[in-house]
Amino acid sequence: MTPLLPHGQDPSPALPQILVVDDTPANLGLLVDHLEARGYEVLVALGGQEALDRLRYAQPDLILLDVMMPGMDGFETCRRLRADAQTRDIPVIFMTALTDVDSKVSAFAAGGVDYVAKPFQIEELIARVRTHIALRKARVELMAQKMSLQAEVEARHLVEASLRDSELRHRRLFETAGDGILVIDCDARTIHDLNAQCAHILAMPLDEVRGRYLDDLPIFAAAGDARTIVDTLRQSGEMKWSEWTWERPDATTVSVEVLCTTYRVGHRLLAQCTLRDVKARKEAEARIRYLAMHDALTGLPNRTLLMDRLSHGIARARRDHTQVGLLLLDLDHFKHINDSLGHFVGDALLEEVSKRLRSVLRDSDTPARLGGDEFVIAAEDLSGSADAESLAQRIQAALEPDFHFGSHTLRIGTSIGISMYPADGDSPSALLQAADTAMYQAKKNGRGTYRLFTSDLTMAAERWHTLSNDLYGACERGEFALHYQPQVSVSDSSITGLEALLRWHHPTEGLIQPALFIPLLEEHGRMVEVGRWVLRTACLQNAAWQAQGLPKVRVAVNLSAQQFYRGDIVRAVRDALDESGLAPEWLELELTESLTLDDTEVTVRVMEELKAMGVKLSLDDFGTGWSSLGYLRRFPLDRIKIDRSFVRDIVNDHSTAAIVHSILGLARDLNLDCVAEGVETAEQLEHLRRENCAEIQGYLFSRPVEVAQIEDLLRQMQTADVATLPQKKSGTR
Ligand SMILES: Nc1nc2c(ncn2[C@@H]2O[C@H](COP(=O)(O)O[C@H]3[C@@H](O)[C@H](n4cnc5c(=O)[nH]c(N)nc54)O[C@@H]3COP(=O)(O)O)[C@@H](O)[C@H]2O)c(=O)[nH]1
C-alpha cells in the first residue's frame, strides 16, 4: 500500500508490494524486516481469512503464504484466491516446514507457483520473490500489450464498420433521392455514376449511361458542348441551369433544373450534378396562375381575367370595327336564398347557374364571376346592341327553369345590365361601370328584366349613390316617420287595422317613398336596425292611441327577409311590446311571400315563437310569389293579403276574378282571414263584397296618412254613424 507522504515530498515510483500471511508474529516480523530492507512494501495477515479480507482492498504483486495455520490453512486459502477473478493472477509462494513430496504436490495443486521450506534461507526466499515478481511483471506487460493490440484491432473494425455504414447511408440517399444525381468525371469527360431517378429523367437504362462519354448523351448536346461545360466546371467549380429542356430517346420532352458542383477524389476531379424535374413546380405555378385568374367555386374567370380578356376584346373590336357587349347579371333574391337556405344551397345554385350560362355562350364569349351573385359575360364580335339583347334573352331563358337541390325547388330570375363598346365606353372599367348602372336600373324596373345602358341612367345611378350616402344616420337624425293606412271592414266600414308604412323626410328632397329607399337599406344591411325602429314606433303609437281611449285596432308592421333571418326578430318584437305595453293581439306582422321560400324548420320555428307570444301573422302580396301553396297549411298564419295586382284586374279580367275567387275559398277552408289590397274603385269593392271578402285596404278608403289624420279617422269612427265605404272616401282621399 502506498504510504501517506509528508507535504512537499515527491512520491517515489510505486514499490513492489508483498502480502505475507503467517500465524506466527515472530516469523512475520522477521520477514517484514528483510523484505522492507530490500525495497519491498509489505502487507501482513495473521491467517487465511484475514488475508482474503485484506485482498478485497489490495492488489499485491506477490503473496507469501504459510501452509500450517489454524482455521483456514494455506492450501485452502490459495484455492480460494485462485477461484476469485480479482486475485487469480497474484503469484503465491508457500512457506512450510512440510517437505514431503505430497505436501509439495498439494501446494502446486492448490495453485502455488513456488515453495520454500522452513526454516528458509532468506537469500533464497528473496531470490524466489524477485523472480516471481519479475515473471508477473513480464506477464502483466504481455497481457497489456495483447490487450492494446486487441483494442487496436477492435477500433479498426469499428472505424471500418462505421465507414461501411456511412457509405451505405450515402449510397441509399444517392439511390433513393427524389432528384436525379449524375457524377461526371471531369478528366475523362465520362459519366462516373448516376442514380435511378437520373436514369428515369434521361429515359435511358442506368447501365447504358454509366461510363459513357458526355458527348454521346443527348442531354449534353442540348446544354451545349460537353467540353465547354467541363471547362467551365473546372474554372468556376460550379454551374447552374434554371431550366434545361431536351427531347428524350422516347420522344418525350423533359425540363430540369441543374446544379453542378465539383469535388476532388484523390487526383480526380468529379462534378456532382443534381437534376430536378421542374414539371411539378411548373404545374404548381400554373395552378397558382389559374387560381389568381379564376373563381374557385365555379371555375369561371374572375375579375382580373375578365378585365384582361375585355381589354384584348376591345383592341380586336377597334381593329375589326366590331362591337363588344358587356352583360352584368345579378341573381334576384340570391341574398335571401343564401341567408335562409344556407351557403351550401347558395353555392350549389351559383355552380348550376355558371353551367347554364356556359351552355348558351359562344366560344368567343367570356363568362366571369365577380363575386357573390354577380356574373358578367363579355361578348365579342357583335354587330350591334341587338346581339347583346338576344344574348340577354337566351341567358334569362336558360336560368328560368326550376333549380332542384335536395328537397328544395328554386326559381331564380336575373336582372341584366348591358353596356356596349364603343358606344358606352372604350375601357374595361368604363364598360363595367355602365353595365352596373344599367343593371341597377333593370332591378328597379322590376326584377327579371334586362336594360341597355343609356347616358341618362348615369344620372339615376348618381342619385342612387347620393341617396345611399344620405341614408347613413337618417334614423338617428329623426328623418324617418311612419304613415298609417287603414284596413277596413267591408260590412260596416269600421277600421280594423292600420298598416304602418315607412317614410323618409329627406332634408332637401322632401318625402321619399319606401320603394326607393328600402332596397337601399337592404343593400347596405341597415334594414334590421331600421325595422326595429319601425316595430318600436308602431307599438308605442298604437299603445298611445289606446291610452287616449280611441277604438282599439291592430297595427300591421312589414317585416323584410333580412329582419326575419338575421335580426333576432323574436327578441325585437318582445322588446317592442315590453317597452310599449301594447297587448300582443294588437300587433300584426306582415311577412312577404318571398319569406316562405324557405319552408324549413327555421321559418316555421320563428313563426311559431312569434305566434306563441300572441301576435298575429299575415302573408303579404299573396299570389305573386312562386312558392307552393302547401306552406299555407304549414305556417301558423292568421290572415292573407290578396295582392293589389289581382284587385286591379278583378273587374275586367275573368281569369283574375277566378283566381281571387279561389284565393278567398282557400282562405275560408283554412280558416284564414283575408284582406284585399289596392282597392281603388267602388266596382272593385262591390266585386269583393259579392265574393264575401271581409276586409279591404286601398285608396278608395284612404291613402297612407300621417298620425294626426289617423287619429281623426279613429275619432270619427267613435262618434259617427258608420257609413258604407264609397261614401267614406270623400273626406279622406
Ligand atoms: N320591410 C318594410 N317594408 C315596408 C315598410 N314600409 C313600407 N314598406 C314596403 O314598401 C313598399 C312600398 O310601400 P308604400 O310606398 O308605402 O306603398 C304602400 C301603399 O301606399 C300602397 N297602396 C296601398 N293602397 C293602394 C292602392 O289602392 N293603390 C296603389 N297603387 N297602391 C296602394 O301599397 C303599399 C303597401 O303594400 P303592402 O306592404 O304590400 O301592403 C311596400 O311593399 C311596403 O310593404 C317597412 O316599415 N318595412
XYZ file of C-alpha atoms in Angstrom, residues 2-565:
564
model
C 1.303 3.496 -0.795
C 2.054 5.317 2.490
C 0.920 8.885 3.035
C 3.784 11.300 2.259
C 4.691 14.467 4.171
C 3.818 17.700 2.383
C 6.310 18.825 -0.279
C 7.836 15.357 -0.800
C 7.519 13.775 -4.247
C 6.047 10.299 -4.308
C 8.697 7.720 -5.319
C 7.778 5.189 -8.051
C 5.444 2.520 -6.594
C 7.345 -0.231 -4.737
C 6.559 -3.883 -5.418
C 4.039 -4.957 -2.833
C 4.096 -8.307 -0.977
C 1.456 -9.788 1.297
C 2.923 -12.060 3.981
C 0.462 -14.457 5.609
C 1.672 -16.278 8.760
C 0.044 -17.055 12.104
C 3.389 -16.627 13.945
C 4.055 -12.950 14.648
C 7.800 -13.659 15.167
C 8.030 -15.086 11.616
C 6.125 -12.148 10.267
C 8.379 -9.609 11.977
C 11.499 -11.251 10.618
C 10.192 -11.418 7.071
C 8.868 -7.873 7.053
C 12.269 -6.560 8.134
C 14.103 -8.432 5.389
C 11.696 -7.570 2.659
C 11.416 -3.911 3.520
C 15.209 -3.729 3.755
C 15.248 -4.854 0.100
C 12.833 -2.237 -1.063
C 9.503 -4.045 -0.938
C 6.356 -2.717 0.556
C 4.915 -5.362 2.856
C 1.358 -6.127 3.922
C 0.668 -8.723 6.624
C -2.141 -11.079 7.619
C -2.229 -13.453 10.583
C -4.402 -16.090 8.929
C -6.107 -17.273 5.720
C -9.399 -15.438 6.296
C -7.639 -12.187 7.235
C -5.582 -12.491 4.050
C -8.731 -12.865 1.930
C -10.277 -9.832 3.691
C -7.201 -7.659 3.025
C -7.170 -8.684 -0.627
C -10.569 -7.120 -1.113
C -8.836 -3.737 -0.919
C -5.272 -4.509 -2.037
C -3.627 -5.953 -5.154
C -0.112 -7.072 -4.049
C 2.414 -8.289 -6.591
C 3.082 -11.468 -4.637
C 1.806 -13.444 -1.651
C 3.990 -15.371 0.782
C 1.625 -17.901 2.325
C 2.229 -20.113 5.346
C 0.663 -23.590 4.970
C 0.023 -24.634 8.513
C -2.309 -22.092 10.067
C -5.246 -22.531 12.425
C -8.697 -22.127 10.833
C -8.177 -21.836 7.096
C -4.840 -23.388 6.127
C -2.603 -22.105 3.322
C -3.824 -24.613 0.691
C -7.474 -23.702 1.207
C -6.611 -20.000 1.224
C -4.754 -20.433 -2.078
C -7.626 -22.374 -3.666
C -9.978 -19.539 -2.752
C -7.573 -16.970 -4.195
C -7.499 -18.886 -7.464
C -11.260 -19.092 -7.547
C -11.585 -15.320 -7.378
C -11.046 -13.415 -10.652
C -9.587 -10.475 -8.751
C -6.830 -12.479 -7.074
C -6.448 -15.331 -9.529
C -3.286 -13.964 -11.125
C -1.325 -12.994 -7.998
C 1.581 -15.434 -7.631
C 1.589 -17.393 -4.307
C 4.773 -18.835 -2.746
C 4.101 -21.354 0.038
C 6.233 -21.305 3.184
C 6.139 -24.564 5.153
C 8.087 -26.936 7.306
C 6.420 -29.889 5.465
C 8.902 -31.093 2.969
C 7.387 -34.383 1.854
C 6.534 -34.741 -1.789
C 2.795 -34.966 -1.173
C 2.786 -31.627 0.547
C 4.743 -30.070 -2.289
C 2.358 -31.608 -4.853
C -0.608 -30.356 -2.815
C 0.939 -26.881 -2.775
C 1.208 -26.760 -6.566
C -2.247 -28.371 -6.935
C -3.733 -25.642 -4.771
C -2.336 -23.044 -7.232
C 1.011 -22.056 -5.737
C 3.802 -21.015 -8.070
C 6.649 -21.958 -5.735
C 7.554 -23.490 -2.457
C 10.133 -22.535 0.253
C 10.918 -24.790 3.175
C 11.116 -23.525 6.701
C 13.421 -22.572 8.162
C 14.268 -20.762 4.951
C 17.391 -19.190 3.702
C 16.435 -15.543 3.453
C 18.568 -15.017 0.330
C 16.901 -17.946 -1.396
C 13.496 -16.596 -0.460
C 14.398 -13.143 -1.713
C 15.716 -14.639 -4.979
C 12.466 -16.558 -5.499
C 10.423 -13.495 -4.612
C 12.328 -11.352 -7.104
C 11.987 -13.974 -9.849
C 8.242 -14.345 -9.434
C 7.674 -10.636 -9.207
C 9.683 -10.186 -12.435
C 7.725 -13.006 -14.075
C 4.457 -11.467 -13.022
C 5.564 -8.059 -14.298
C 6.532 -9.597 -17.627
C 3.181 -11.429 -17.793
C 1.269 -8.278 -16.964
C 3.130 -6.318 -19.625
C 2.495 -9.053 -22.154
C -1.151 -9.062 -21.335
C -1.296 -5.281 -21.599
C 0.352 -5.488 -24.989
C -2.071 -8.161 -26.087
C -4.946 -6.086 -24.852
C -3.816 -2.927 -26.600
C -3.315 -4.904 -29.794
C -6.793 -6.299 -29.465
C -8.174 -2.838 -28.708
C -6.452 -1.530 -31.810
C -7.952 -4.271 -33.930
C -11.366 -3.651 -32.441
C -11.059 0.104 -33.008
C -10.089 -0.517 -36.628
C -13.103 -2.808 -37.020
C -15.278 -0.111 -35.522
C -13.986 2.537 -37.912
C -14.418 0.168 -40.851
C -17.955 -0.670 -39.769
C -18.882 2.976 -39.376
C -17.307 3.753 -42.766
C -19.336 0.921 -44.260
C -22.465 2.318 -42.550
C -21.812 5.810 -43.792
C -21.090 4.519 -47.296
C -24.331 2.518 -47.208
C -26.288 5.510 -45.966
C -24.873 7.741 -48.671
C -25.431 5.108 -51.307
C -29.012 4.751 -50.160
C -29.509 8.509 -50.221
C -27.939 8.630 -53.653
C -30.085 5.814 -54.975
C -33.383 6.862 -53.478
C -33.032 10.646 -53.909
C -36.069 12.334 -55.468
C -33.726 14.361 -57.659
C -31.594 12.837 -60.369
C -27.903 12.753 -59.433
C -25.205 12.469 -62.061
C -21.489 12.317 -61.253
C -19.171 13.458 -64.042
C -15.514 12.565 -64.296
C -14.160 15.906 -65.495
C -10.812 14.447 -66.566
C -12.175 11.586 -68.663
C -15.296 13.565 -69.631
C -17.389 10.486 -68.832
C -20.369 9.698 -66.626
C -18.822 8.319 -63.469
C -22.089 7.400 -61.755
C -25.795 8.184 -61.689
C -28.839 7.215 -59.650
C -32.060 5.560 -60.771
C -34.005 8.855 -60.726
C -31.459 10.365 -63.073
C -31.800 7.390 -65.430
C -35.568 7.867 -65.232
C -35.255 11.571 -66.119
C -32.957 10.726 -69.026
C -35.329 7.901 -70.024
C -32.263 5.649 -70.508
C -31.247 2.425 -68.714
C -28.823 3.188 -65.881
C -26.130 0.804 -67.113
C -26.236 2.305 -70.577
C -25.421 5.742 -69.200
C -22.724 4.856 -66.665
C -19.232 5.154 -68.230
C -20.492 6.876 -71.416
C -18.733 9.915 -72.859
C -20.633 13.099 -72.180
C -20.660 13.936 -75.880
C -22.670 10.749 -76.544
C -25.592 11.823 -74.346
C -28.397 13.926 -75.848
C -28.779 15.858 -72.574
C -25.332 17.424 -73.005
C -25.910 18.060 -76.663
C -28.937 20.114 -75.600
C -26.988 22.029 -72.969
C -24.068 22.874 -75.188
C -20.675 21.398 -75.956
C -19.621 18.870 -73.271
C -16.065 20.186 -73.423
C -17.255 23.733 -72.702
C -19.321 22.517 -69.785
C -16.407 20.636 -68.259
C -14.053 23.567 -68.818
C -16.458 25.923 -67.064
C -16.806 23.454 -64.187
C -13.046 23.253 -63.897
C -12.727 27.030 -63.766
C -15.598 28.086 -61.542
C -16.247 24.916 -59.546
C -19.994 25.069 -60.204
C -22.621 25.557 -62.895
C -26.342 26.182 -62.780
C -29.144 25.985 -65.370
C -32.576 27.135 -64.185
C -34.288 25.248 -66.979
C -32.750 22.725 -69.287
C -35.149 21.158 -71.803
C -34.375 18.393 -74.272
C -36.056 15.613 -76.134
C -35.517 12.183 -74.644
C -34.918 8.979 -76.602
C -38.597 8.040 -76.072
C -39.595 11.296 -77.884
C -40.993 12.902 -74.736
C -39.733 16.288 -73.584
C -38.376 16.932 -70.147
C -37.367 20.120 -68.362
C -34.935 20.053 -65.482
C -33.219 22.488 -63.219
C -29.497 21.536 -62.960
C -26.870 22.403 -60.379
C -23.299 21.010 -60.703
C -20.503 21.373 -58.143
C -17.005 19.900 -58.377
C -15.005 17.998 -55.759
C -11.735 16.037 -55.766
C -11.289 12.360 -55.028
C -7.553 11.711 -54.928
C -6.177 13.192 -58.128
C -9.506 13.001 -59.966
C -11.866 15.984 -60.402
C -15.505 14.921 -60.188
C -18.641 17.037 -60.562
C -21.920 16.136 -58.925
C -24.926 17.385 -60.889
C -28.424 17.453 -59.375
C -31.211 17.255 -61.946
C -34.626 18.347 -60.658
C -37.663 17.715 -62.842
C -39.426 21.088 -62.876
C -42.747 19.673 -64.095
C -44.267 19.645 -60.584
C -43.045 23.190 -59.937
C -44.398 24.328 -63.288
C -47.728 22.625 -62.560
C -47.896 24.381 -59.164
C -47.069 27.692 -60.837
C -49.757 27.061 -63.431
C -52.238 26.208 -60.656
C -51.392 29.422 -58.801
C -51.778 31.384 -62.020
C -55.114 29.641 -62.603
C -56.354 30.399 -59.077
C -55.301 34.004 -59.418
C -57.368 34.278 -62.577
C -60.406 32.122 -61.789
C -63.222 31.924 -59.327
C -62.608 28.962 -57.021
C -66.282 27.953 -56.736
C -67.433 27.967 -60.350
C -64.107 27.790 -62.190
C -65.165 30.806 -64.252
C -62.675 33.597 -64.987
C -62.568 36.166 -62.181
C -62.475 39.940 -62.409
C -58.742 40.043 -63.218
C -59.002 37.649 -66.159
C -62.230 39.232 -67.354
C -60.640 42.687 -67.435
C -57.663 41.266 -69.306
C -59.813 39.476 -71.896
C -62.034 42.511 -72.185
C -59.155 44.825 -72.978
C -57.937 42.377 -75.663
C -61.513 42.115 -76.951
C -61.780 45.898 -77.149
C -58.475 46.080 -79.025
C -59.668 43.437 -81.526
C -63.042 45.191 -81.955
C -61.254 48.514 -82.589
C -59.177 46.826 -85.282
C -62.024 44.796 -86.858
C -64.683 47.514 -86.485
C -66.936 45.221 -84.480
C -68.611 45.771 -81.121
C -68.225 44.221 -77.659
C -71.157 43.736 -75.306
C -70.752 43.511 -71.539
C -73.642 41.880 -69.692
C -73.705 42.202 -65.903
C -76.052 39.727 -64.216
C -77.448 39.862 -60.715
C -79.495 36.937 -59.472
C -82.768 38.128 -57.989
C -83.374 37.002 -54.394
C -79.983 35.313 -54.159
C -79.142 37.018 -50.843
C -82.350 35.738 -49.420
C -81.700 32.184 -50.631
C -78.228 32.267 -49.111
C -79.494 33.627 -45.799
C -82.447 31.331 -45.464
C -81.322 28.057 -47.066
C -77.652 28.353 -46.179
C -74.398 28.725 -48.076
C -74.408 25.102 -49.205
C -77.533 25.643 -51.307
C -76.282 29.129 -52.280
C -73.020 27.658 -53.597
C -74.794 24.841 -55.432
C -77.061 27.406 -57.083
C -74.092 29.519 -58.223
C -72.387 26.454 -59.701
C -75.543 25.446 -61.560
C -76.041 28.998 -62.825
C -72.494 29.028 -64.198
C -73.145 25.718 -66.010
C -76.321 27.026 -67.583
C -74.533 30.226 -68.599
C -71.790 28.266 -70.331
C -74.405 26.261 -72.215
C -75.752 29.342 -74.030
C -72.466 31.097 -74.783
C -70.293 31.006 -77.871
C -66.589 30.225 -77.688
C -65.795 33.891 -78.203
C -67.852 34.923 -75.152
C -66.138 35.123 -71.763
C -68.278 34.346 -68.730
C -66.889 35.522 -65.375
C -67.952 35.665 -61.742
C -67.087 38.878 -59.941
C -68.136 37.583 -56.526
C -71.406 36.948 -54.677
C -74.172 36.523 -57.227
C -72.632 38.860 -59.811
C -71.813 37.249 -63.153
C -70.501 39.018 -66.238
C -70.394 37.993 -69.869
C -68.052 39.739 -72.272
C -69.425 39.028 -75.752
C -67.119 39.812 -78.653
C -67.650 40.206 -82.341
C -71.136 41.735 -82.086
C -72.652 43.820 -84.844
C -74.831 45.887 -82.502
C -76.749 46.069 -79.243
C -79.482 43.812 -80.652
C -76.987 40.909 -80.493
C -76.331 41.660 -76.818
C -80.075 41.854 -76.152
C -80.700 38.490 -77.769
C -77.881 37.016 -75.630
C -79.561 38.519 -72.536
C -82.822 36.839 -73.571
C -81.054 33.500 -74.088
C -79.465 33.792 -70.636
C -82.757 34.622 -68.962
C -84.420 31.691 -70.725
C -81.611 29.354 -69.599
C -81.992 30.434 -65.986
C -85.775 30.286 -65.996
C -86.394 26.539 -65.380
C -86.567 25.465 -61.735
C -83.343 24.547 -59.911
C -83.526 21.429 -57.762
C -81.280 20.948 -54.721
C -82.301 18.078 -52.476
C -85.779 18.873 -51.230
C -85.573 22.486 -52.428
C -87.008 23.659 -55.702
C -85.917 27.180 -56.544
C -86.814 29.568 -59.291
C -84.478 32.448 -59.765
C -84.811 35.455 -62.016
C -81.937 37.571 -63.319
C -81.565 41.289 -63.748
C -79.133 42.143 -66.535
C -77.431 45.443 -67.325
C -75.833 45.761 -70.769
C -73.146 48.155 -71.989
C -71.550 48.281 -75.440
C -68.138 49.123 -76.806
C -67.659 51.665 -78.369
C -70.942 53.455 -77.558
C -70.798 53.302 -73.744
C -67.063 53.320 -73.034
C -63.721 52.360 -74.516
C -62.097 50.740 -71.474
C -62.989 47.642 -69.439
C -63.713 49.682 -66.315
C -65.911 52.200 -68.157
C -67.930 49.349 -69.688
C -68.273 47.634 -66.325
C -69.430 50.865 -64.690
C -72.003 51.424 -67.436
C -73.269 47.832 -67.224
C -73.540 48.222 -63.441
C -75.647 51.359 -63.819
C -77.897 49.627 -66.353
C -78.221 46.601 -64.077
C -79.429 48.706 -61.129
C -81.977 50.260 -63.404
C -83.085 46.797 -64.553
C -83.543 45.816 -60.911
C -85.518 48.938 -60.141
C -87.779 48.352 -63.122
C -88.860 45.070 -61.611
C -86.587 42.111 -61.365
C -86.084 39.548 -64.114
C -85.509 42.199 -66.824
C -82.535 43.456 -68.813
C -81.616 47.035 -69.546
C -79.279 48.629 -72.080
C -77.147 51.458 -70.758
C -78.138 54.977 -71.795
C -76.457 58.144 -70.642
C -79.490 59.319 -68.638
C -79.081 56.181 -66.492
C -75.850 57.629 -65.172
C -77.840 60.349 -63.529
C -80.140 57.762 -61.954
C -77.103 55.858 -60.703
C -75.599 59.008 -59.278
C -78.849 59.723 -57.467
C -78.806 56.157 -56.139
C -75.355 56.682 -54.694
C -76.210 60.106 -53.280
C -79.281 58.681 -51.556
C -77.196 55.801 -50.181
C -74.865 58.311 -48.559
C -77.728 60.434 -47.254
C -79.341 57.354 -45.663
C -76.453 56.991 -43.209
C -77.625 58.412 -39.890
C -81.131 59.207 -41.202
C -82.702 57.212 -38.360
C -80.582 58.926 -35.695
C -81.364 62.351 -37.191
C -85.115 61.575 -36.866
C -85.730 61.719 -40.618
C -87.904 58.597 -40.651
C -91.632 58.665 -39.913
C -94.479 56.200 -40.071
C -97.633 56.777 -42.088
C -100.606 54.534 -41.500
C -103.115 53.132 -43.980
C -106.410 51.793 -42.652
C -107.695 48.298 -43.270
C -111.453 48.427 -43.271
C -114.324 46.017 -42.672
C -116.346 45.612 -45.893
C -119.551 45.044 -43.946
C -119.604 48.161 -41.739
C -116.684 50.303 -42.921
C -115.115 50.260 -39.479
C -111.339 50.443 -39.274
C -109.994 47.031 -38.196
C -106.303 47.642 -38.658
C -103.640 50.162 -39.627
C -100.680 49.224 -41.797
C -97.561 51.132 -40.688
C -95.634 52.355 -43.749
C -92.193 53.880 -43.513
C -91.453 57.330 -44.944
C -88.189 59.243 -45.244
C -88.220 63.018 -44.889
C -85.097 63.822 -46.882
C -83.630 67.174 -45.739
C -83.501 68.585 -49.286
C -85.617 66.279 -51.439
C -88.669 66.086 -49.183
C -90.712 62.921 -48.700
C -89.149 59.832 -50.291
C -91.224 56.706 -50.867
C -90.076 53.370 -49.375
C -89.947 51.649 -52.767
C -86.885 53.828 -53.429
C -85.019 53.706 -50.154
C -85.927 50.302 -48.619
C -83.917 48.435 -51.280
C -81.036 50.793 -50.417
C -81.346 49.981 -46.711
C -81.369 46.277 -47.591
C -78.407 46.681 -49.903
C -76.400 48.302 -47.114
C -77.580 45.815 -44.460
C -79.395 48.532 -42.467
C -82.925 47.139 -42.702
C -82.619 45.173 -39.444
C -81.837 48.295 -37.458
C -84.449 50.496 -39.170
C -87.015 47.676 -38.995
C -86.533 47.581 -35.224
C -87.253 51.290 -35.087
C -90.468 50.747 -37.122
C -91.637 47.973 -34.783
C -90.962 50.015 -31.671
C -92.571 53.200 -33.053
C -95.705 51.404 -34.310
C -96.209 49.617 -30.961
C -95.654 52.818 -28.943
C -98.093 54.703 -31.251
C -100.816 52.065 -31.011
C -100.431 51.896 -27.216
C -100.690 55.711 -27.081
C -103.935 55.679 -29.159
C -105.398 53.054 -26.877
C -104.347 55.130 -23.870
C -106.209 58.096 -25.408
C -109.356 55.948 -25.449
C -109.551 55.655 -29.249
C -111.052 52.440 -30.676
C -108.691 49.513 -30.417
C -107.311 48.427 -33.790
C -104.381 46.196 -34.714
C -101.262 47.799 -36.144
C -99.610 45.882 -39.015
C -95.839 46.103 -39.455
C -93.976 44.844 -42.547
C -91.008 42.551 -41.961
C -88.263 42.109 -44.525
C -86.455 38.809 -45.053
C -83.303 40.391 -43.633
C -85.101 41.191 -40.378
C -86.661 37.763 -40.227
C -83.480 35.763 -40.704
